[in-house]
């Protein structure tokens, strides 16, 4: 599912470390809202967001999660 061919838009993928006061808890590989590598750096803060993914057969928008720099 999702856009293909000329409708596909490249996206960044990153390893996001989720932590609490005790330190790292979980690492998640996920889509990034930013795909320009010059705007990304190791250790930068990101937040979870929802972005459009595709439209289903009934015309409803399907969303997915991504991480965006803050």
Rosetta silent file (secondary structure, phi, psi, omega in degrees, C-alpha in Angstrom):
SEQUENCE: XXXXXXXXXXXXXXXXXXXXXXXXXXXXXXXXXXXXXXXXXXXXXXXXXXXXXXXXXXXXXXXXXXXXXX
SCORE:     score description
SCORE:     0.000 S_00000001
   1 L     0.000  163.147  179.249    0.000    0.000    0.000 S_00000001
   2 L   102.004  168.800 -177.083    1.002    3.611   -0.367 S_00000001
   3 L   -64.783  142.615  177.283    2.157    5.739   -3.296 S_00000001
   4 L  -134.625  172.463  177.036    4.291    4.136   -6.002 S_00000001
   5 H    60.061 -135.722 -177.012    5.878    5.173   -9.279 S_00000001
   6 H   -70.495  -12.946  177.667    5.774    8.900   -9.986 S_00000001
   7 H   -86.664  -10.408 -179.262    3.579    9.444   -6.880 S_00000001
   8 L   -74.892  133.636  176.216    6.275    8.096   -4.537 S_00000001
   9 L  -117.422  122.016 -179.560    8.128   10.712   -2.495 S_00000001
  10 L   -57.795  149.641  178.672   11.400    9.581   -0.839 S_00000001
  11 L  -140.463  153.476  177.347   11.508    9.762    2.950 S_00000001
  12 E   -80.476  154.232  175.174   14.157    9.469    5.612 S_00000001
  13 E  -129.140  137.750 -178.527   14.344    6.568    8.049 S_00000001
  14 E  -139.976  163.818  174.074   16.007    6.802   11.422 S_00000001
  15 E   -99.341  112.227 -174.968   16.701    4.913   14.612 S_00000001
  16 E  -103.714  126.104  179.604   14.878    6.798   17.371 S_00000001
  17 E   -96.636  121.296  176.562   15.860    6.205   20.978 S_00000001
  18 E   -97.480  131.241 -174.977   13.030    6.535   23.491 S_00000001
  19 E  -137.927  161.691  171.076   14.241    7.232   27.021 S_00000001
  20 E  -126.643 -163.746 -176.937   13.021    8.169   30.475 S_00000001
  21 L   -62.729  -19.568 -177.932   14.797    9.519   33.574 S_00000001
  22 L   -92.144   -8.723  179.878   16.727    6.259   33.956 S_00000001
  23 E   122.955 -164.259 -177.943   18.136    6.300   30.413 S_00000001
  24 E   -59.793  137.999  179.794   17.392    4.543   27.114 S_00000001
  25 E  -115.312  -40.973 -173.151   14.340    2.303   27.185 S_00000001
  26 E  -156.640  144.638  173.356   13.666    1.362   23.574 S_00000001
  27 E  -116.530  132.873 -175.874   15.012    2.030   20.091 S_00000001
  28 E  -126.052  129.520  171.975   12.552    2.208   17.197 S_00000001
  29 E   -85.806  127.907 -176.880   13.298    2.338   13.479 S_00000001
  30 E  -152.535  165.381  177.790   10.813    4.704   11.910 S_00000001
  31 E   -70.008  143.766  176.011    9.992    7.057    9.099 S_00000001
  32 E  -109.407  149.199  176.415   11.180   10.648    9.401 S_00000001
  33 L   -77.401  -18.360  179.792    9.322   13.697    8.118 S_00000001
  34 L  -102.991  130.111  178.686   12.650   15.153    6.962 S_00000001
  35 L  -116.197    4.665  177.420   14.470   13.463    4.079 S_00000001
  36 L   -89.446  109.577 -176.363   17.339   15.931    3.566 S_00000001
  37 H   -60.253  -22.940  178.811   20.393   14.363    5.242 S_00000001
  38 H   -73.056  -14.218  179.220   22.010   17.791    5.699 S_00000001
  39 H  -101.047    3.982 -179.446   19.133   18.700    8.054 S_00000001
  40 L  -115.814  145.553  176.861   19.499   15.560   10.173 S_00000001
  41 L  -147.581  152.252  177.122   22.078   14.821   12.832 S_00000001
  42 L   -61.809  136.848  175.737   22.749   12.104   15.386 S_00000001
  43 L    86.633   -1.061 -178.730   21.247   12.877   18.778 S_00000001
  44 L   -71.564  149.789  178.245   18.714   15.440   17.581 S_00000001
  45 L   -78.001  139.548  176.864   15.352   15.607   19.358 S_00000001
  46 E  -134.576  162.408  175.065   12.307   14.365   17.460 S_00000001
  47 E  -132.614  153.520  179.808    8.627   13.981   18.249 S_00000001
  48 E   -75.115  138.051  176.930    5.999   11.521   17.107 S_00000001
  49 E  -144.185  168.385  176.420    3.490   12.769   14.552 S_00000001
  50 E  -111.899  138.527 -179.650    0.911   11.332   12.168 S_00000001
  51 E  -134.102  154.043  177.674    1.187   11.853    8.390 S_00000001
  52 E   -61.471  142.355  179.361   -0.956   10.882    5.378 S_00000001
  53 E  -117.912  -53.507 -178.991   -0.056    7.484    3.897 S_00000001
  54 E  -162.236 -178.927  174.206   -2.693    6.530    1.324 S_00000001
  55 E  -118.943  133.349 -179.076   -6.422    6.549    0.620 S_00000001
  56 L   -79.729  179.509 -176.576   -8.427    3.354    1.042 S_00000001
  57 L   -64.001  -19.985  178.424  -10.983    1.968   -1.422 S_00000001
  58 L   -92.947    2.682  179.803  -13.770    3.947    0.305 S_00000001
  59 L    87.305    7.413  178.819  -11.917    7.253   -0.084 S_00000001
  60 L   -83.880  138.454  177.532  -10.831    7.466    3.569 S_00000001
  61 E   -73.734  132.014  175.698   -7.397    8.835    4.329 S_00000001
  62 E  -105.046  131.859 -178.926   -5.072    6.304    5.979 S_00000001
  63 E  -112.578  162.190  174.841   -2.334    7.781    8.183 S_00000001
  64 E  -136.264  169.729  179.157    0.918    6.411    9.556 S_00000001
  65 E   -91.217  155.585  174.698    3.348    7.532   12.233 S_00000001
  66 E  -154.792  165.821  176.375    6.597    9.367   11.643 S_00000001
  67 E  -112.047  132.594  179.249    9.126   11.281   13.707 S_00000001
  68 E  -117.974  141.430  177.500    9.725   14.969   13.035 S_00000001
  69 E   -61.550  144.399  176.917   12.639   17.095   14.225 S_00000001
  70 L  -120.279    0.000    0.000   11.780   19.616   16.961 S_00000001
